[in-house]
Coordinates of C-alpha atoms in Angstrom, one line a residue:
X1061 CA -18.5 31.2 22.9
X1062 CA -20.8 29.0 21.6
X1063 CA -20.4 25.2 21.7
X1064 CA -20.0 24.1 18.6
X1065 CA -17.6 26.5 18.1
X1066 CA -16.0 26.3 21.1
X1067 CA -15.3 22.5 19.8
X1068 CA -14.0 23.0 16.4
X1069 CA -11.8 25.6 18.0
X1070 CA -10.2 22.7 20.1
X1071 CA -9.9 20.2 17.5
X1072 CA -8.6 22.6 14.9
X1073 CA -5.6 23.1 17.9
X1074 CA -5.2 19.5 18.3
X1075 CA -4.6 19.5 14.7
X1076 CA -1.9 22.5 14.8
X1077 CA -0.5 20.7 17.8
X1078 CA 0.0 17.5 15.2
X1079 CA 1.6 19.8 12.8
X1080 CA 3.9 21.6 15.4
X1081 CA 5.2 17.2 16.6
X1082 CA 5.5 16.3 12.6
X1083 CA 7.7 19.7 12.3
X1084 CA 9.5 19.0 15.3
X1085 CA 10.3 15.2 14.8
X1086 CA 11.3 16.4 11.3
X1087 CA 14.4 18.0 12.7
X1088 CA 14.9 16.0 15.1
X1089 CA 15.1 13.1 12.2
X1090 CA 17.4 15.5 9.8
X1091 CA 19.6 16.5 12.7
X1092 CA 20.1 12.8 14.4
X1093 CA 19.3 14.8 17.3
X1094 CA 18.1 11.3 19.1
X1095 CA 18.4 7.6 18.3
X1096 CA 17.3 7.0 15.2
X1097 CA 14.9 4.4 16.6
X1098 CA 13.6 6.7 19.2
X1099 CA 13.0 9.0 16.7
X1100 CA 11.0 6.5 14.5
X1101 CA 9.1 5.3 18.2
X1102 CA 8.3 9.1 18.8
X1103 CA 6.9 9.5 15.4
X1104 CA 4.7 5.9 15.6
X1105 CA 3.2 7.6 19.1
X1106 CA 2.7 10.9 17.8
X1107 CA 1.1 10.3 14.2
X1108 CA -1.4 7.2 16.3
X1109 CA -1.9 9.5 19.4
X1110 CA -3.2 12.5 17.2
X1111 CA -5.3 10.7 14.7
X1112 CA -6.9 8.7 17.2
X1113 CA -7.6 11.7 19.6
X1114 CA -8.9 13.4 16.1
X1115 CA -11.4 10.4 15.8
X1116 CA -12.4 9.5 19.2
X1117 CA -12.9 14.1 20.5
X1118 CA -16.0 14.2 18.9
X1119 CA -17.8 10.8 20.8
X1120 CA -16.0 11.4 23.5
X1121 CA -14.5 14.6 24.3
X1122 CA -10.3 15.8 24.8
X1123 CA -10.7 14.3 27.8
X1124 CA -12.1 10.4 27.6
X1125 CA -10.6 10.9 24.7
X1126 CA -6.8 11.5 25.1
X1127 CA -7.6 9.0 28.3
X1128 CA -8.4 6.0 25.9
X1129 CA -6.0 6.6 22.9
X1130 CA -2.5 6.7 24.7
X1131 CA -2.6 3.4 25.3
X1132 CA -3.5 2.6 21.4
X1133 CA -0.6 4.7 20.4
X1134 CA 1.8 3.4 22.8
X1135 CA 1.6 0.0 21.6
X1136 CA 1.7 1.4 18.2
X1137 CA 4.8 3.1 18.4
X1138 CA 6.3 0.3 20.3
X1139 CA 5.5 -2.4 17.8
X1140 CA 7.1 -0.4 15.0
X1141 CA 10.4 -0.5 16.8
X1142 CA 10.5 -3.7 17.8
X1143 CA 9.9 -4.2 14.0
X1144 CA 12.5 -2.2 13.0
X1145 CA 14.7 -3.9 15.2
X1146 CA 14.8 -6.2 12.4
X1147 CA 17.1 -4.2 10.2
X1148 CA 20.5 -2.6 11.3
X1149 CA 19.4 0.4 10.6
X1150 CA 15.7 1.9 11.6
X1151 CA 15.2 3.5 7.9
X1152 CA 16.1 0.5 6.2
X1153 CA 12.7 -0.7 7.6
X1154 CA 10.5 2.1 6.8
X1155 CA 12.3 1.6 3.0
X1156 CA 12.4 -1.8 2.5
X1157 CA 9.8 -3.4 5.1
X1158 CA 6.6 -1.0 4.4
X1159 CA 5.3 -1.7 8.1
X1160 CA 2.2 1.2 7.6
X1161 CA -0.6 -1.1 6.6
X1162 CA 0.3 -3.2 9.7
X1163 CA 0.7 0.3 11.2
X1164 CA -2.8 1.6 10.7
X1165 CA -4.2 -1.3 11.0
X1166 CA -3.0 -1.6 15.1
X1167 CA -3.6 1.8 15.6
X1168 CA -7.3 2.2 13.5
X1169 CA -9.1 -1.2 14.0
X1170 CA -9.2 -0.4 18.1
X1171 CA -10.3 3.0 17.6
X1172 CA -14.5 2.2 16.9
X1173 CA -14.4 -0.5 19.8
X1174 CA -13.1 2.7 22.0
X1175 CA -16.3 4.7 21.4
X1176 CA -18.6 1.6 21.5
X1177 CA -17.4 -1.3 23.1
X1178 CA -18.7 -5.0 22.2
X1179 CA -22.2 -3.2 21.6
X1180 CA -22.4 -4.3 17.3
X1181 CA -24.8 -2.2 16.3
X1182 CA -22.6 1.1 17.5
X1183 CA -19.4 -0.7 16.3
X1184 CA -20.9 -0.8 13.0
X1185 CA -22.2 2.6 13.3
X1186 CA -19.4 4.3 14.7
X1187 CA -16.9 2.7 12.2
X1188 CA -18.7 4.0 9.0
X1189 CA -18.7 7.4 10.7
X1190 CA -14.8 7.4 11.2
X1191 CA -14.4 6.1 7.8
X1192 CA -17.2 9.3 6.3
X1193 CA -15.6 11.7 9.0
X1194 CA -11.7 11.3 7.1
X1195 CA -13.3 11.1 3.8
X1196 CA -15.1 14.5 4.3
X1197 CA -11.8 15.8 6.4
X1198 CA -9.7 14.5 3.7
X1199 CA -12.0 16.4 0.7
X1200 CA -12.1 19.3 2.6
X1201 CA -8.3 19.9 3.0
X1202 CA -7.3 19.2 -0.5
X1203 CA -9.6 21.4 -1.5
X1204 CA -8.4 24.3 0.7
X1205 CA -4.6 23.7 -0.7
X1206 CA -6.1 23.8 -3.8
X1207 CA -7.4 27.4 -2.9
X1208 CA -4.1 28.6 -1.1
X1209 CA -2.1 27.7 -4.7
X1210 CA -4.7 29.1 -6.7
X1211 CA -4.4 32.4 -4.6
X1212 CA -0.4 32.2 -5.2
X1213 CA -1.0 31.9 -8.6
X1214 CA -3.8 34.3 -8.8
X1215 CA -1.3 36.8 -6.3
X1216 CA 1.6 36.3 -8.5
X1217 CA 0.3 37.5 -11.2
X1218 CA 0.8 41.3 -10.1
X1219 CA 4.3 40.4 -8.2
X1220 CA 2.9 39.3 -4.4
X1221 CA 4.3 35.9 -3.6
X1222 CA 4.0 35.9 0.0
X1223 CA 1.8 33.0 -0.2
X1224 CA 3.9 30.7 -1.8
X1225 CA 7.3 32.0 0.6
X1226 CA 5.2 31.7 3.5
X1227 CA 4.1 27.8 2.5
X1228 CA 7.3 26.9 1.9
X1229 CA 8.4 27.5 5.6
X1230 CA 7.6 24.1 6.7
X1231 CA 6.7 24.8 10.5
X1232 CA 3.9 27.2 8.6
X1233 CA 2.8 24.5 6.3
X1234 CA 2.6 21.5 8.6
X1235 CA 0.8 23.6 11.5
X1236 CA -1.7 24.8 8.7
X1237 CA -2.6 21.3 7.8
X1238 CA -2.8 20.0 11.0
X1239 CA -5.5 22.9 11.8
X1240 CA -7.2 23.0 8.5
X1241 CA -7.7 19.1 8.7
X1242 CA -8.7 19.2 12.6
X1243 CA -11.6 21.6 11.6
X1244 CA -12.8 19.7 9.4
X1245 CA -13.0 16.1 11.1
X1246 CA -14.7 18.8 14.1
X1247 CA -17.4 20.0 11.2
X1248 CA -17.4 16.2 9.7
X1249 CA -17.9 15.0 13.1
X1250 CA -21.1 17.9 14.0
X1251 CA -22.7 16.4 10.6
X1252 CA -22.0 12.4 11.4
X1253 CA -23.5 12.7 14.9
X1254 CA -26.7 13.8 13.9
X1255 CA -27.3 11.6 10.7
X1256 CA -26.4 7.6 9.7
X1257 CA -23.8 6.6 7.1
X1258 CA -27.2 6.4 5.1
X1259 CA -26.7 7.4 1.8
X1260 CA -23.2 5.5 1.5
X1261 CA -24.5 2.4 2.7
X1262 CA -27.3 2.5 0.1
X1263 CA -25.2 3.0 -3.0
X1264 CA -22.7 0.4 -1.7
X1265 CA -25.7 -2.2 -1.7
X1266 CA -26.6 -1.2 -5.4
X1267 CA -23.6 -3.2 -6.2
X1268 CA -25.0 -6.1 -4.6
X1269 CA -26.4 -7.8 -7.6
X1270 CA -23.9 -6.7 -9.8
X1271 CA -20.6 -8.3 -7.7
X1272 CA -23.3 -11.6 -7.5
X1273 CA -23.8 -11.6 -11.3
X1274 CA -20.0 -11.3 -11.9
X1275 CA -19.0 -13.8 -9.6
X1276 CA -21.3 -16.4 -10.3
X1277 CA -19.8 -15.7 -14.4
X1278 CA -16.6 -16.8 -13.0
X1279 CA -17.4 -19.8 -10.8
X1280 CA -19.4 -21.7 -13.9
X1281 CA -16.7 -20.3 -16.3
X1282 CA -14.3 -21.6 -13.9
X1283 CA -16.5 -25.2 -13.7
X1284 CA -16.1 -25.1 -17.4
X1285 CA -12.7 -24.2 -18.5
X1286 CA -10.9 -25.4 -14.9
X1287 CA -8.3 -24.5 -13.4
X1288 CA -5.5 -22.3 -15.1
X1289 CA -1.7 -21.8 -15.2
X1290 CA -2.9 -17.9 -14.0
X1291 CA -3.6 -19.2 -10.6
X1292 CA 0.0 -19.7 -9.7
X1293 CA 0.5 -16.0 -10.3
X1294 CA 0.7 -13.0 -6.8
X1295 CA -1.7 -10.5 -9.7
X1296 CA -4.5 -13.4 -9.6
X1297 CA -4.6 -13.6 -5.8
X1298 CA -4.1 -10.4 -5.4
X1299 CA -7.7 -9.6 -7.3
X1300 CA -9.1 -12.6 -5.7
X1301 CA -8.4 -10.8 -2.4
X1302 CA -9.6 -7.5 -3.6
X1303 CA -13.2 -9.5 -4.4
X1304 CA -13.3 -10.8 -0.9
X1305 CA -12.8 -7.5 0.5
X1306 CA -15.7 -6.3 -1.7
X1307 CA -17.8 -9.0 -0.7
X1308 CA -17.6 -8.6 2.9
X1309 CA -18.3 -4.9 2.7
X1310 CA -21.4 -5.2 0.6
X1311 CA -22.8 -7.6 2.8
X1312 CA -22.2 -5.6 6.1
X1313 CA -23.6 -2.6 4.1
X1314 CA -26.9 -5.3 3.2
X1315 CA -27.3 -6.5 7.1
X1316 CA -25.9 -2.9 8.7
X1317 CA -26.4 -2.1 12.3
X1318 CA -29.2 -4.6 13.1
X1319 CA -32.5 -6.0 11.6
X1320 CA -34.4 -2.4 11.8
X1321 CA -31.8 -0.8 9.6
X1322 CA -30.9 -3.8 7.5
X1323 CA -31.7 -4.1 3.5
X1324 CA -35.9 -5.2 3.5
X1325 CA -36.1 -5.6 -0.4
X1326 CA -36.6 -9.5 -0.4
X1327 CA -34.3 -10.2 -3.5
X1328 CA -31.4 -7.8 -2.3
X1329 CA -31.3 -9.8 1.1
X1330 CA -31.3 -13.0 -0.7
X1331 CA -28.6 -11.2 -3.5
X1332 CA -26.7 -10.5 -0.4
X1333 CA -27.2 -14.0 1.2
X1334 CA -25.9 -15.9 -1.7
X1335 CA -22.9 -13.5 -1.7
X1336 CA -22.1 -14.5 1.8
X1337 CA -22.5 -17.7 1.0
X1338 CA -20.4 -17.8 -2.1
X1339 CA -17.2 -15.7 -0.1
X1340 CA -15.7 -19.0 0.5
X1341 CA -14.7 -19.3 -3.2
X1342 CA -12.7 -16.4 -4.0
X1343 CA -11.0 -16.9 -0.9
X1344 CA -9.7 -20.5 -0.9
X1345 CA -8.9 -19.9 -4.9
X1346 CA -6.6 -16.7 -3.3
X1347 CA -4.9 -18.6 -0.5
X1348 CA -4.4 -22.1 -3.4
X1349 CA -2.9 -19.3 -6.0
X1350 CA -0.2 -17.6 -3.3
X1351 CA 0.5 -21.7 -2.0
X1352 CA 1.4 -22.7 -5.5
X1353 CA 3.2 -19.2 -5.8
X1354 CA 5.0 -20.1 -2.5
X1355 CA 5.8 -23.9 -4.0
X1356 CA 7.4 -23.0 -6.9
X1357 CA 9.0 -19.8 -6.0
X1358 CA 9.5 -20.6 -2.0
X1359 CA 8.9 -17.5 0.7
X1360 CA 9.5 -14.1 0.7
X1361 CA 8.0 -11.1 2.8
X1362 CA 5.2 -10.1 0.4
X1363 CA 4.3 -14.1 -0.1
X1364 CA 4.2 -14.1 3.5
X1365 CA 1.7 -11.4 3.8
X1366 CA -0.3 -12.7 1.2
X1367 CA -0.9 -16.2 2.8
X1368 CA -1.8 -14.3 5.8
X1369 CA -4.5 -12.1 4.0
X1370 CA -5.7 -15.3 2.1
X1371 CA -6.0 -16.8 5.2
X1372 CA -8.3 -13.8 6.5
X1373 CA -11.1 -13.9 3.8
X1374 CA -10.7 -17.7 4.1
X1375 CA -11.9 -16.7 7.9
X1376 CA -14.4 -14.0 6.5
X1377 CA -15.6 -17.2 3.9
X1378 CA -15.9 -19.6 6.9
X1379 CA -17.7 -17.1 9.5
X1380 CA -20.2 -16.0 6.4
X1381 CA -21.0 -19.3 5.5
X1382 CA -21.5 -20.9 8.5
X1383 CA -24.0 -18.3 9.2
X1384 CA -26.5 -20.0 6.3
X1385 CA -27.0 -22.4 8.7
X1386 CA -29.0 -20.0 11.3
X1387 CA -32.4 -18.5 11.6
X1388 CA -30.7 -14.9 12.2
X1389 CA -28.2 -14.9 9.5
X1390 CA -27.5 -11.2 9.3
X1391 CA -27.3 -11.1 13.1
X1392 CA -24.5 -14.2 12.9
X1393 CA -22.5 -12.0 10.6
X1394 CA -22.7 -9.2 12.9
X1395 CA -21.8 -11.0 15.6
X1396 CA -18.7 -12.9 13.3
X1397 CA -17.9 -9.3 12.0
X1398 CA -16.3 -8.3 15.8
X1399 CA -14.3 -10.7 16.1
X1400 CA -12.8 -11.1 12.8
X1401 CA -12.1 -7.3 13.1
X1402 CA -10.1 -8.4 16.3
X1403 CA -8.3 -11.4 14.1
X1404 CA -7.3 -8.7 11.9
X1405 CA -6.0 -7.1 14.7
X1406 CA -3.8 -9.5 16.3
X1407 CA -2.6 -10.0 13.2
X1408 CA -1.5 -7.0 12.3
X1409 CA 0.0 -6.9 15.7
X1410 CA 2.0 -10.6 15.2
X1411 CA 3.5 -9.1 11.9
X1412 CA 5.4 -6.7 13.9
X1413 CA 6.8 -8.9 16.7
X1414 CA 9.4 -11.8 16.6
X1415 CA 7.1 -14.5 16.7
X1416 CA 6.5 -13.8 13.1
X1417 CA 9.7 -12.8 11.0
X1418 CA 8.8 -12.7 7.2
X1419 CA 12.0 -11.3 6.8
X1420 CA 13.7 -14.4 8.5
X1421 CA 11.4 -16.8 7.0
X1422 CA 11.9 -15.5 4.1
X1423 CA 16.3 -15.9 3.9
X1424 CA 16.2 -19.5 5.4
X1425 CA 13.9 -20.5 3.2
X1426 CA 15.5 -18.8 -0.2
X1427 CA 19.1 -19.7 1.0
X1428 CA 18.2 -22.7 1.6
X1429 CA 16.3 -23.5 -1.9
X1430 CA 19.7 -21.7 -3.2
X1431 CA 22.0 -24.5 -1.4
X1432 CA 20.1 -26.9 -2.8
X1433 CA 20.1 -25.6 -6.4
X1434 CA 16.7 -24.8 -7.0
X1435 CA 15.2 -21.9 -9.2
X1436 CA 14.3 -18.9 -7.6
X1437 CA 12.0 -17.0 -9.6
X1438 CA 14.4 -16.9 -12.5
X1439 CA 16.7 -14.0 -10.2
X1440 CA 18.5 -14.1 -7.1
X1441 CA 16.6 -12.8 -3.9
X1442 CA 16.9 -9.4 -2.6
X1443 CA 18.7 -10.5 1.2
X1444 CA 20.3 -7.3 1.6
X1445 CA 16.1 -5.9 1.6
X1446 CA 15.7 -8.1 4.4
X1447 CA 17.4 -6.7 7.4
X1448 CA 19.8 -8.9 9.5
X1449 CA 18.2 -12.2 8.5
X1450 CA 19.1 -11.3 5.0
X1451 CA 22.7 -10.0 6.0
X1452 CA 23.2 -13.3 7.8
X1453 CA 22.7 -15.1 4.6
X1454 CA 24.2 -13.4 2.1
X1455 CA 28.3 -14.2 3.2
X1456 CA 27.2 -18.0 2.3
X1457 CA 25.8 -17.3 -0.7
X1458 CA 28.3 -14.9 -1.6
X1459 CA 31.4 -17.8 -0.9
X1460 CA 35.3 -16.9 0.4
X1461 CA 35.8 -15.4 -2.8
X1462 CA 33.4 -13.3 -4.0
X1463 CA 33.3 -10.1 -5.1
X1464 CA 30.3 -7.6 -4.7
X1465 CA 29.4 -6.2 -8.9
X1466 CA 29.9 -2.8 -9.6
X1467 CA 27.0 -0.7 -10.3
X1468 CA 27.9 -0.9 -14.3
X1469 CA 28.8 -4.2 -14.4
X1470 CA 25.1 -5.4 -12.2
X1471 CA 23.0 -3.6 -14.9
X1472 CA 22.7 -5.1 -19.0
X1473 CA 22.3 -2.2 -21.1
X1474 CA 20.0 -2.4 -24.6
X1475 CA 20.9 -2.3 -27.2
X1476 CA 24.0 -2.9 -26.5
X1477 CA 25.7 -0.7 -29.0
X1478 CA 24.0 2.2 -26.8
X1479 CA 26.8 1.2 -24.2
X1480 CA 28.4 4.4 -24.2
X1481 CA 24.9 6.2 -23.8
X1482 CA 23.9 4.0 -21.0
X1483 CA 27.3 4.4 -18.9
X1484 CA 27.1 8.2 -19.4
X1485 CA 23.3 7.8 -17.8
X1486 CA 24.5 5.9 -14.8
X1487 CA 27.6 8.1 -14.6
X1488 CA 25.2 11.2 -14.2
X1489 CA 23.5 9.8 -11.0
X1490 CA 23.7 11.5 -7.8
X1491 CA 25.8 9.9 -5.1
X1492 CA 22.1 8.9 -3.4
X1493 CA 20.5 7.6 -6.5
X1494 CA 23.7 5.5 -7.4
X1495 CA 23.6 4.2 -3.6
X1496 CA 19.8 3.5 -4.2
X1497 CA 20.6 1.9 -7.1
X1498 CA 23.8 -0.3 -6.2
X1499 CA 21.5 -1.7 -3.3
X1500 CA 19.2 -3.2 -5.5
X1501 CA 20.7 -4.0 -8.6
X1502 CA 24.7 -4.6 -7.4
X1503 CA 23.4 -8.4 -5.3
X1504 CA 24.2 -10.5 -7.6
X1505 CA 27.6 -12.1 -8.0
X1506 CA 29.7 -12.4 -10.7
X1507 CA 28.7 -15.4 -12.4
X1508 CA 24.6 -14.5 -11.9
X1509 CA 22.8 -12.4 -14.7
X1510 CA 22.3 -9.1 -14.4
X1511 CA 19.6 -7.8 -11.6
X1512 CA 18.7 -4.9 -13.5
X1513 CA 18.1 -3.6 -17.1
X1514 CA 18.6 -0.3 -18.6
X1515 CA 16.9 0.4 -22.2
X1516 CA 18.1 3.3 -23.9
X1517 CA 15.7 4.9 -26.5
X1518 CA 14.7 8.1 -27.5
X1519 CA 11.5 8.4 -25.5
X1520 CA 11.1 11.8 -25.3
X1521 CA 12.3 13.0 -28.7
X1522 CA 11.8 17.0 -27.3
X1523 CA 14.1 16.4 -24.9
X1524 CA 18.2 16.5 -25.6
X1525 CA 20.7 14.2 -24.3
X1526 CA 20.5 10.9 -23.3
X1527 CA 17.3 9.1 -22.2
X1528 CA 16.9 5.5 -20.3
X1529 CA 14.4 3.0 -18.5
X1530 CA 16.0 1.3 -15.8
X1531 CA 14.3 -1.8 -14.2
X1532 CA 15.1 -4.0 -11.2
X1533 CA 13.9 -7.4 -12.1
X1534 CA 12.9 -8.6 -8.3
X1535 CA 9.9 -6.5 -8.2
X1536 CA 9.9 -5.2 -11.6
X1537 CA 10.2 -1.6 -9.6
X1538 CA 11.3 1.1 -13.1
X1539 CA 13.0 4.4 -13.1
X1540 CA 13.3 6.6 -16.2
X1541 CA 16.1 8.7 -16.8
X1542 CA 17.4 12.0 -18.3
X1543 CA 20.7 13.2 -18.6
X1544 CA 20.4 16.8 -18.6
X1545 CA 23.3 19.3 -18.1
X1546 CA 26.0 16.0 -17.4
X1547 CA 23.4 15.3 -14.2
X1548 CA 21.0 12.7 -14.6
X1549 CA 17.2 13.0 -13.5
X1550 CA 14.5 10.5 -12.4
X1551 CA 11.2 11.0 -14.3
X1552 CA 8.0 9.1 -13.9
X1553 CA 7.2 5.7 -16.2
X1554 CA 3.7 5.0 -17.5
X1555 CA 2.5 1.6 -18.3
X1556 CA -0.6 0.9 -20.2
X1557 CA -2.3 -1.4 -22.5
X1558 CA -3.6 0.2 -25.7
X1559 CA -6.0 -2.5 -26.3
X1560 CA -9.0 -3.6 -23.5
X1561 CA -8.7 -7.2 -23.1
X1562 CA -5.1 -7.7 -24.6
X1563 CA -3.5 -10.5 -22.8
X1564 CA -0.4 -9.7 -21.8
X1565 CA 2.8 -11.7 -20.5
X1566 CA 4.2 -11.6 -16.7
X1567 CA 6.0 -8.3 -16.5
X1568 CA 9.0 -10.3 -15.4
X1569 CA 9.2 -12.5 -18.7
X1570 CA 8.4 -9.5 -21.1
X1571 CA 11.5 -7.4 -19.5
X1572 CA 13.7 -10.6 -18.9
X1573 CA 13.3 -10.6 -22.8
X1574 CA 14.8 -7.4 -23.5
X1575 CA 17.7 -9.2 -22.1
X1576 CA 17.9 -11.6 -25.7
X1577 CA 15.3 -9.7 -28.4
X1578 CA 15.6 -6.3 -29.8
X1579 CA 13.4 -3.3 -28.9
X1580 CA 10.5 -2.1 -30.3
X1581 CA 9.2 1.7 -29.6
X1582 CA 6.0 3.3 -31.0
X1583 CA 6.0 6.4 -32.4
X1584 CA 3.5 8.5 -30.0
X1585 CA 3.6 11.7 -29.3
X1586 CA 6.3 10.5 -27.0
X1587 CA 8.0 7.3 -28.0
X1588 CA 6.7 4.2 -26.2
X1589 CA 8.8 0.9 -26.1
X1590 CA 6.7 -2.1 -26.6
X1591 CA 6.7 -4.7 -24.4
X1592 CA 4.7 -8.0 -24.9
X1593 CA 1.4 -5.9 -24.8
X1594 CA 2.2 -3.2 -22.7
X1595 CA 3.4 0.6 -24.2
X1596 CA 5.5 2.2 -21.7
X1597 CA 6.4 6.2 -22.2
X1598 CA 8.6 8.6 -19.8
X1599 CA 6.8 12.1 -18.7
X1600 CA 9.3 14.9 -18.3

């Protein structure tokens, strides 16, 4: 057999192997066939073993490769136990404690330094490849499950639905994928060897002048108008975090590999150069917005992670400016790129372990603003999100006395003359949803206001029976709801703003007023409540 195909074949049955572990953990999760944190610590080795021997077979080999990658997954899946550990139980903190991004990050960022070691130019190299390899892996297997339910369609037609029964078995489906998607990293991989990341990195540095136009905009409008109430806001650091990112990838794209690759048109490097130079802003103006977020508000978990990625592109800012000051800038941000790429890294790794507890943090720091009767964010915090350092807390808060709510009596219904509508919408929920539900909404005690809102309207004035939006205040999270056949159903919320520019309220103070105003819907095609500048619509 020849090669190349010889290679594919093996990767496209490292790929069915990953499908045949994702079917298998499956049942062992739905059967509570093992531990449940064993289960989860299976899983975090399986999914990091296979996409890392997926990235590293073509470099490499199986061999090297499956050599160099158990170790990467075994930390991995060991980290996201011990951050489970956390939580009481292990689901609570794939729900609640969203470890993937620190996931990926541990089990990807090692990955390039696998194939090429401290050696920058093939860091850089061999990262862009990964990053073109999944892209073209990814494209590639949507589009063949985009044929295989076009041929159901097409098959059902004249009566033959094999297709569609056979998908539906989900050993079938899951060792398809895996086979179909190992193919195409193999083909990906045949196509990235033999060429650069070229073409990608010369579109990316097109942008170059554009991002330094816009930015520089924003520091003179910002010299001129100063500093705003907006910068106490998570949205505004949030976008001053997504600029840093885009900064430091269009720079790497400028300087690349290594001077005989690097951007030679004089007034891109220098576009590129005062970009670098100007990362600083952005990112001290990200980590000042989430401080005086953290001030007023005091910690939680997702403030936590944002000073952390402020503090990041504050690093990024520092390492890019401080390479103005030297003959071989590009080569200084090469150089500063590594290790950063490793600061990510520990990081990513810290947030899992016990020296860093957001979750902990978080409680003492809430219950303790609490005790002292401060504001928090206009709501009581969500400790029974934050695993045992949030159970730990909430007996104090709660006092000898205190009752838990009811899931009626923790949600305000408008209008309120829809209160028979709303209670048959809540009554309709399955025994999971109302669990779901209860969790989030049913925190508060007695004497607090109401965690959660539901509006009932007719959004959907084709549809019979009763119809709701229910909102959770702590992260504004929204649900809309049909009562159809006494059951009720979760349908999808869309938000939008009609008008480009409108300036619109916090999310949180627009819904908190639904609480004292009256509604207002828009007649659309399908009735959309207005709310401060926002429309928002159900879709059956």
């Amino acid at each position: 057999m020849d090669h190349g195909l010889s290679k594919r074949a093996a990767t496209a049955l490292v790929g069915g192997a990953a499908g045949i572990s994702y079917w298998v953990l499956h049942i062992l999760a739905e059967t509570a066939a093992l531990p449940e944190r064993v289960t989860l610590g299976l899983a975090g080795i399986a999914a990091a073993f296979f996409l890392g021997l997926l990235t590293l077979a073509g470099p490499l080999g199986l061999g090297r490769a499956a050599l160099r990658v158990a170790g990467v997954a075994l930390v991995a899946g060991l980290l996201l136990v011990a951050y489970s550990l956390r939580w009481s139980e292990a689901g609570d903190a794939i729900l609640y404690g969203s470890p993937f991004f620190a996931y990926l990050a541990v089990v990807l960022i090692p990955l390039p330094f696998c194939i090429a070691g401290r050696n920058d130019a093939a860091l850089f190299e061999q990262s862009w490849n990964i990053v073109l390899r999944y892209v073209v892996a990814l494209l590639f297997t949507g589009l063949f499950w985009a044929m295989i339910y076009l041929s159901d369609a097409l098959l059902g037609i004249v009566g033959i639905d094999w297709i569609g029964d056979l998908m539906n078995e989900r050993f079938v489906s899951s060792v398809l994928f895996g086979g179909v998607f190992g193919l195409a990293v193999a083909v990906a991989d045949e196509v990235t060897g033999r060429t650069t990341p070229l073409l990608a990195l010369r579109l990316l540095r097109l942008l170059i002048p554009v991002v330094l136009v816009v930015l520089v905009i924003f520091i003179a409008a910002l010299l001129l108008r100063g500093l705003s109430g907006a910068f106490g806001q998570l949205s505004t650091a949030g976008t001053l975090l997504g600029i840093c990112i885009v900064i430091a990838t269009l720079v790497s794209a400028a300087v690349e590999r290594d001077d005989a690759h690097a951007e030679t048109r004089r007034s891109m490097r220098w576009s590129a150069r005062a970009l670098a130079a100007l990362l600083p802003v952005p990112a001290v103006l990200a980590l000042w917005a989430t401080g005086l977020r953290v001030a007023e508000y005091g910690w939680t978990p997702q403030r936590v992670a944002a000073v952390m990625l402020a503090g990041a592109a504050v690093a990024y800012g520092a390492v890019y400016l401080a390479a103005q000051a030297r003959r071989d800038w590009s080569g200084a941000i090469r150089r500063g790129n590594r290790w950063l790429a490793l600061m990510l890294l520990g990081m990513a790794v810290l947030w899992q372990t016990p020296l860093l507890d957001a979750q902990r943090i978080s409680a003492r720091d809430q219950a303790a603003r609490m005790a002292a009767g401060e504001e928090v964010g206009a709501r009581r915090s969500p400790f029974n999100r934050w695993g045992r350092a949030g159970e730990a807390v909430l007996p104090e808060q709660a006092g000898p006395k205190a009752e838990p709510r009811t899931l009626q009596d923790s949600i305000a219904i408008r209008p309120q003359e829809e209160a028979a509508a709303g209670a048959r919408l809540l009554a309709g929920l399955a025994p999971d949803m109302r669990q779901r539900w209860t969790d989030l909404c049913g925190t508060a005690q007695p004497e607090d206001p109401p965690e959660c809102v539901l509006v009932v309207g007719t959004f959907l004035p084709e549809e019979p029976g009763e119809q709701g939006l229910l909102v959770f205040f702590a992260d504004a999270s929204s649900r809309g709801l049909i009562l159809r056949d006494g059951h009720t159903q979760e349908v999808t919320v869309d938000i939008f703003v009609p008008r480009h520019g409108a300036k619109v309220r916090s999310f949180h103070e627009d819904i908190r007023k639904l609480l004292d105003e009256g509604l207002d819907f828009a007649p659309e095609p399908r009735n959309a409540l207005r709310l401060g500048g926002r429309l928002i619509t159900l879709s059956p």
